[in-house]
């Protein structure tokens, strides 16, 4: 009899939890859409007020997530031993957020939500006009908020740990520093060798104009082939490319077309497609629940960086696609062989813009941001000092100094939405991706052969089966161990870069 | 002392009401955006789940609007004698909704919200494939819901009154029948005279192809000139044209381009611009409150029909714009004079599609729908009988029979979103518009001269000053009396149509 009462209570709690999860997820889907809209569609005069409306909805989600009802349900369900794996994962996700956020007052949260909505516009304008001062007041407030959140969340060693954990559960400065140190050391050495002994690439092929309409046509041509379902998504244009999930059946990519830089949209689109395909492949059973999205920002970046680099910058990828690219741009490419093009695509060249960096330089861009963010959150530096610090670190890490803030500290959208703590995910993604590549090549020994033959379906099937379908069922650490048999380590990426660039540069 | 306590209590209630109003309005803005998105942007695989997400948010708005908190605040504030006019209007708006809707269970409302979201897709598909059967199950459910709502809302004489009141507060079958009878009688007579004695127009000018890209260019050219602020709105494409407000600074229009029918997008866009300009002109002080939108559906239609017909189908409008239209379409229009074009634009011709009907036939299209809706809600007819009834009534009212349901009962979006009760607003809009025109011509005796000289700014200034700025501050009846000095009557429209078509047809 008592067992029956318990069961009944548990059933009620499970149903209440399901309803609450669904409501929060519905609202989150809508927030995703409004975010996308405000960056891609919204006319300028409406943005300010609409940012407040989004802030109100974000606050509602926040309130639901830290509500007494949520707290009680999490407590009840956490105490159940034989909870099914799916519910257990959902409880884990909500509990993490609940424990971090329950001490943040709703008013403070709403103020922060509205601020980040408005800061995006300020950033866009500042970037367009090379006017850091216009963005600074927003950035200063965002930094203050993030410092405050770090304190409220709590941390053991470094305040920045509290923010890292938001994007990659469990990640700390202590764990990241040695990974980055190893990567930096090997990258700098490799760069030196390339600069001294590398056989130059025909990078000047990119110093030409590529008609934007034709670029669009080529992007639309490759997207479905590499696995993005156009009936379950869109491709639009923005200043800063991104992927935004509304639902599993509605994943939206954006890209940026530059006539003088064909690589920008090309690899930007492939990168965002990597994010998008991941979300399109999540098990439909997880739709309308917190599990409907990718495991973490780091794992997400592993999928985008994998598709962009391990696949999209491979020789075999271009063996398959280059004839079509030539057909789109005959004047620009008729005298460039596919091997020349492949090497040109993999030119190592210290430059200003992260999203257009080659695979080797990319991680140095990230480390620079990581160092700055750590110091910002620790209060060692202030927002107003960022332009000067940015340029100094660019010189230190990459040996170049941007001539404008637009090419420097203003290039990234992340801080405007409060994403301090996000950047390390990119390099983490590169690390995960190299480790995953090693595993794929065990399962599919003819991996690069498949690519050369355009069998992206088989590649995507593997990714769906082994990674994508799980959504947030596993933590990032559980997932990487499940997929590759071991925890994350930097060796695979170091080896991959070494091998790739020795081949490209004939070292 | 007691007065002070009262004041304090009132202040608290006012602040609580402001916060609740703002929250509801923020959510409504977001719902507006998501509605627009689902019709204009959303990829097809995501629509079904997203409709559920929108349903959840609509239900939240519903719950807030009929909440105990709302009920208490309305009671408190209604009892205050010297409430300021703005708050009084807000209380009126919420009270009307509260009293009608508080007896609808939230579950029922959510079910209905999701249904109407999904029905739109079903309607679109049915319309594309001329497949009424595909739409029927949705329509049947919607009819059942609307009948149930009519019962719950309550009514004195006809169940349809309960639904009319949703779109035009205070409107009843009893009030509408004589207005429509008068209009019908005079329209049918006028049509007869035109068909017997009218000098034919050169309507064949429209039997040509008009390049769609050029149509788009022309639409984008005229929109800002006639007063639509493109920095506070957008123009996109849909199957069924509409205007959607997100905020006062973000009003979105859609239109439909047909190569074989240049009038469709042209007058459709002007029509929607009439709605859009109205919303863009609302007093910014009312933004983020329930007053931020137009007074009623009827008044709204008066603004769109006024711009489309009294302005956009006037001879002076084309004196101003025709040279540009000719420049856009030289091959099609070089041998057509502006006077011929003006007469062609005003050709009276019974046809199938409401949105493309001339001013005279238009009201007959509405009366047909009105009769059908009345009978549907009264349970006299059922959804499954609609194709046959539709075609019969088309024959009775307009003397033509559609050859497909796509050209017949499937042509309108309204029932799919539950808008049974909406259609009469269009003819009401025509009636209001003619009455308003008479007043404008008193204030601006050179009204049509201004149009001929492209002084749409002065016309819009008058509309903004006298109508638009007020948003929902006044009820439709208060507003029409304030603007024109008398209650709505059908004489002005009857006279306007008589005068216009006698001139066009040389009667």
Short mmCIF file of N, CA and C in Angstrom, two decimals, chain A residues 23 26-27 29-30 33-34 36-37 40-46 49-50 52-54 56-57 60 63 229-234 246-247 249-252 287-288, chain B residues 23 26-27 29-30 33-34 36-37 40-46 49-50 52-54 56-57 60 63 229-234 246-247 249-252 287-288:
data_model
loop_
_atom_site.label_atom_id
_atom_site.label_comp_id
_atom_site.label_asym_id
_atom_site.label_seq_id
_atom_site.Cartn_x
_atom_site.Cartn_y
_atom_site.Cartn_z
N UNK A 23 7.42 23.64 -20.77
CA UNK A 23 7.13 25.07 -20.80
C UNK A 23 8.42 25.89 -20.94
N UNK A 26 9.72 25.37 -24.47
CA UNK A 26 8.92 26.16 -25.43
C UNK A 26 9.36 27.61 -25.40
N UNK A 27 9.45 28.16 -24.21
CA UNK A 27 9.86 29.56 -24.09
C UNK A 27 11.29 29.76 -24.62
N UNK A 29 12.72 28.05 -26.96
CA UNK A 29 12.64 28.01 -28.42
C UNK A 29 12.24 29.39 -28.95
N UNK A 30 11.28 29.98 -28.29
CA UNK A 30 10.81 31.30 -28.73
C UNK A 30 11.90 32.34 -28.54
N UNK A 33 14.27 32.06 -31.35
CA UNK A 33 13.75 32.69 -32.56
C UNK A 33 13.88 34.22 -32.48
N UNK A 34 13.52 34.79 -31.35
CA UNK A 34 13.57 36.25 -31.23
C UNK A 34 15.01 36.75 -31.30
N UNK A 36 17.43 35.32 -33.01
CA UNK A 36 17.75 35.26 -34.44
C UNK A 36 17.14 36.45 -35.16
N UNK A 37 15.88 36.69 -34.90
CA UNK A 37 15.18 37.76 -35.59
C UNK A 37 15.84 39.11 -35.33
N UNK A 40 18.84 39.31 -37.51
CA UNK A 40 18.75 39.05 -38.95
C UNK A 40 17.64 39.86 -39.63
N UNK A 41 16.54 40.09 -38.94
CA UNK A 41 15.35 40.62 -39.59
C UNK A 41 14.87 41.97 -39.04
N UNK A 42 14.99 42.18 -37.76
CA UNK A 42 14.29 43.30 -37.12
C UNK A 42 14.72 44.66 -37.67
N UNK A 43 13.75 45.52 -37.99
CA UNK A 43 14.11 46.88 -38.40
C UNK A 43 14.67 47.65 -37.21
N UNK A 44 15.49 48.64 -37.51
CA UNK A 44 16.29 49.19 -36.41
C UNK A 44 15.47 49.94 -35.36
N UNK A 45 14.39 50.60 -35.77
CA UNK A 45 13.67 51.40 -34.78
C UNK A 45 12.94 50.55 -33.73
N UNK A 46 12.71 49.29 -34.02
CA UNK A 46 11.98 48.47 -33.07
C UNK A 46 12.86 47.71 -32.10
N UNK A 49 12.96 48.48 -27.94
CA UNK A 49 11.80 48.02 -27.15
C UNK A 49 11.68 46.51 -27.22
N UNK A 50 11.99 45.94 -28.38
CA UNK A 50 11.85 44.50 -28.48
C UNK A 50 12.86 43.78 -27.58
N UNK A 52 13.61 44.70 -24.73
CA UNK A 52 12.96 44.65 -23.42
C UNK A 52 11.94 43.51 -23.36
N UNK A 53 11.22 43.31 -24.46
CA UNK A 53 10.25 42.22 -24.50
C UNK A 53 10.96 40.86 -24.36
N UNK A 54 12.06 40.71 -25.09
CA UNK A 54 12.81 39.45 -24.95
C UNK A 54 13.31 39.30 -23.51
N UNK A 56 11.93 40.31 -20.86
CA UNK A 56 10.81 39.86 -20.01
C UNK A 56 10.60 38.35 -20.14
N UNK A 57 10.72 37.84 -21.34
CA UNK A 57 10.52 36.39 -21.52
C UNK A 57 11.70 35.60 -20.93
N UNK A 60 11.15 35.35 -17.37
CA UNK A 60 10.14 34.34 -17.05
C UNK A 60 10.78 32.95 -17.00
N UNK A 63 12.80 32.73 -13.91
CA UNK A 63 11.98 32.53 -12.71
C UNK A 63 11.48 31.10 -12.59
N UNK A 229 19.86 19.90 -43.57
CA UNK A 229 18.52 19.71 -44.13
C UNK A 229 17.84 21.07 -44.30
N UNK A 230 17.70 21.51 -45.54
CA UNK A 230 17.14 22.84 -45.78
C UNK A 230 15.64 22.93 -45.48
N UNK A 231 14.96 21.79 -45.37
CA UNK A 231 13.56 21.82 -44.95
C UNK A 231 13.42 21.95 -43.44
N UNK A 232 14.55 21.84 -42.76
CA UNK A 232 14.54 21.97 -41.30
C UNK A 232 15.48 23.09 -40.88
N UNK A 233 15.61 24.09 -41.75
CA UNK A 233 16.50 25.19 -41.41
C UNK A 233 16.53 26.25 -42.48
N UNK A 234 17.34 27.26 -42.26
CA UNK A 234 17.49 28.37 -43.19
C UNK A 234 18.95 28.80 -43.24
N UNK A 246 15.79 26.80 -33.17
CA UNK A 246 14.46 27.10 -32.64
C UNK A 246 13.87 25.78 -32.11
N UNK A 247 13.78 24.81 -33.02
CA UNK A 247 13.42 23.44 -32.63
C UNK A 247 14.31 22.52 -33.46
N UNK A 249 13.45 20.76 -35.80
CA UNK A 249 13.05 20.93 -37.19
C UNK A 249 13.23 22.34 -37.72
N UNK A 250 13.91 23.19 -36.96
CA UNK A 250 14.05 24.59 -37.37
C UNK A 250 15.36 25.15 -36.81
N UNK A 251 16.42 24.95 -37.58
CA UNK A 251 17.76 25.35 -37.16
C UNK A 251 18.28 26.37 -38.17
N UNK A 252 18.63 27.55 -37.71
CA UNK A 252 18.91 28.64 -38.64
C UNK A 252 20.38 29.05 -38.62
N UNK A 287 12.83 16.27 -28.16
CA UNK A 287 12.30 17.57 -28.54
C UNK A 287 11.34 18.07 -27.46
N UNK A 288 11.28 19.40 -27.35
CA UNK A 288 10.45 20.04 -26.33
C UNK A 288 10.91 19.69 -24.91
N UNK B 23 4.03 43.37 -19.06
CA UNK B 23 4.39 41.97 -19.28
C UNK B 23 3.50 41.35 -20.36
N UNK B 26 4.52 42.85 -23.68
CA UNK B 26 5.78 42.28 -24.15
C UNK B 26 5.54 40.90 -24.76
N UNK B 27 4.80 40.07 -24.04
CA UNK B 27 4.54 38.72 -24.55
C UNK B 27 3.73 38.79 -25.85
N UNK B 29 3.80 41.17 -28.05
CA UNK B 29 4.74 41.56 -29.11
C UNK B 29 5.50 40.34 -29.63
N UNK B 30 5.92 39.51 -28.71
CA UNK B 30 6.68 38.32 -29.10
C UNK B 30 5.78 37.36 -29.87
N UNK B 33 5.53 38.55 -33.34
CA UNK B 33 6.71 38.20 -34.13
C UNK B 33 6.69 36.73 -34.54
N UNK B 34 6.37 35.86 -33.60
CA UNK B 34 6.39 34.43 -33.91
C UNK B 34 5.31 34.09 -34.95
N UNK B 36 4.26 36.10 -37.34
CA UNK B 36 4.84 36.57 -38.60
C UNK B 36 5.86 35.54 -39.09
N UNK B 37 6.74 35.14 -38.19
CA UNK B 37 7.79 34.21 -38.58
C UNK B 37 7.23 32.91 -39.12
N UNK B 40 6.15 33.52 -42.63
CA UNK B 40 7.05 34.13 -43.61
C UNK B 40 8.41 33.44 -43.67
N UNK B 41 8.90 32.94 -42.55
CA UNK B 41 10.28 32.49 -42.47
C UNK B 41 10.46 31.01 -42.11
N UNK B 42 9.62 30.50 -41.26
CA UNK B 42 9.90 29.20 -40.64
C UNK B 42 9.99 28.06 -41.66
N UNK B 43 11.03 27.23 -41.55
CA UNK B 43 11.13 26.06 -42.41
C UNK B 43 10.04 25.05 -42.04
N UNK B 44 9.64 24.25 -43.00
CA UNK B 44 8.41 23.50 -42.78
C UNK B 44 8.50 22.44 -41.69
N UNK B 45 9.67 21.83 -41.53
CA UNK B 45 9.73 20.75 -40.54
C UNK B 45 9.61 21.23 -39.09
N UNK B 46 9.86 22.51 -38.87
CA UNK B 46 9.80 23.00 -37.49
C UNK B 46 8.46 23.55 -37.08
N UNK B 49 5.98 21.75 -34.14
CA UNK B 49 6.40 21.90 -32.75
C UNK B 49 6.40 23.36 -32.34
N UNK B 50 6.78 24.23 -33.27
CA UNK B 50 6.82 25.63 -32.90
C UNK B 50 5.42 26.18 -32.63
N UNK B 52 3.22 24.62 -31.13
CA UNK B 52 2.96 24.28 -29.73
C UNK B 52 3.63 25.28 -28.79
N UNK B 53 4.84 25.69 -29.16
CA UNK B 53 5.55 26.67 -28.32
C UNK B 53 4.78 27.99 -28.29
N UNK B 54 4.31 28.43 -29.46
CA UNK B 54 3.53 29.67 -29.47
C UNK B 54 2.27 29.49 -28.64
N UNK B 56 1.89 27.72 -26.05
CA UNK B 56 2.24 27.84 -24.64
C UNK B 56 2.34 29.31 -24.22
N UNK B 57 2.93 30.13 -25.08
CA UNK B 57 3.07 31.55 -24.73
C UNK B 57 1.71 32.26 -24.77
N UNK B 60 0.00 31.55 -21.68
CA UNK B 60 0.53 32.36 -20.57
C UNK B 60 -0.13 33.74 -20.56
N UNK B 63 -3.60 33.34 -19.34
CA UNK B 63 -3.66 33.15 -17.88
C UNK B 63 -3.45 34.47 -17.13
N UNK B 229 7.29 53.88 -42.87
CA UNK B 229 8.67 54.08 -42.46
C UNK B 229 9.43 52.75 -42.53
N UNK B 230 10.32 52.63 -43.50
CA UNK B 230 11.02 51.35 -43.70
C UNK B 230 12.05 51.07 -42.60
N UNK B 231 12.43 52.07 -41.82
CA UNK B 231 13.31 51.81 -40.68
C UNK B 231 12.52 51.29 -39.48
N UNK B 232 11.22 51.32 -39.60
CA UNK B 232 10.37 50.82 -38.51
C UNK B 232 9.46 49.72 -39.04
N UNK B 233 9.96 48.99 -40.03
CA UNK B 233 9.14 47.92 -40.58
C UNK B 233 9.85 47.17 -41.69
N UNK B 234 9.15 46.21 -42.26
CA UNK B 234 9.68 45.39 -43.33
C UNK B 234 8.57 45.14 -44.35
N UNK B 246 4.95 44.21 -34.29
CA UNK B 246 5.73 43.68 -33.17
C UNK B 246 5.78 44.77 -32.09
N UNK B 247 6.30 45.92 -32.48
CA UNK B 247 6.26 47.10 -31.61
C UNK B 247 5.96 48.29 -32.53
N UNK B 249 7.87 50.50 -33.37
CA UNK B 249 9.04 50.66 -34.24
C UNK B 249 9.31 49.45 -35.10
N UNK B 250 8.41 48.50 -35.14
CA UNK B 250 8.65 47.26 -35.89
C UNK B 250 7.31 46.70 -36.38
N UNK B 251 6.90 47.18 -37.55
CA UNK B 251 5.62 46.80 -38.13
C UNK B 251 5.89 46.12 -39.47
N UNK B 252 5.43 44.90 -39.62
CA UNK B 252 5.85 44.11 -40.78
C UNK B 252 4.69 43.85 -41.75
N UNK B 287 3.45 52.83 -26.01
CA UNK B 287 4.22 51.63 -26.33
C UNK B 287 4.39 50.78 -25.07
N UNK B 288 4.49 49.47 -25.28
CA UNK B 288 4.60 48.52 -24.16
C UNK B 288 3.36 48.54 -23.28
#
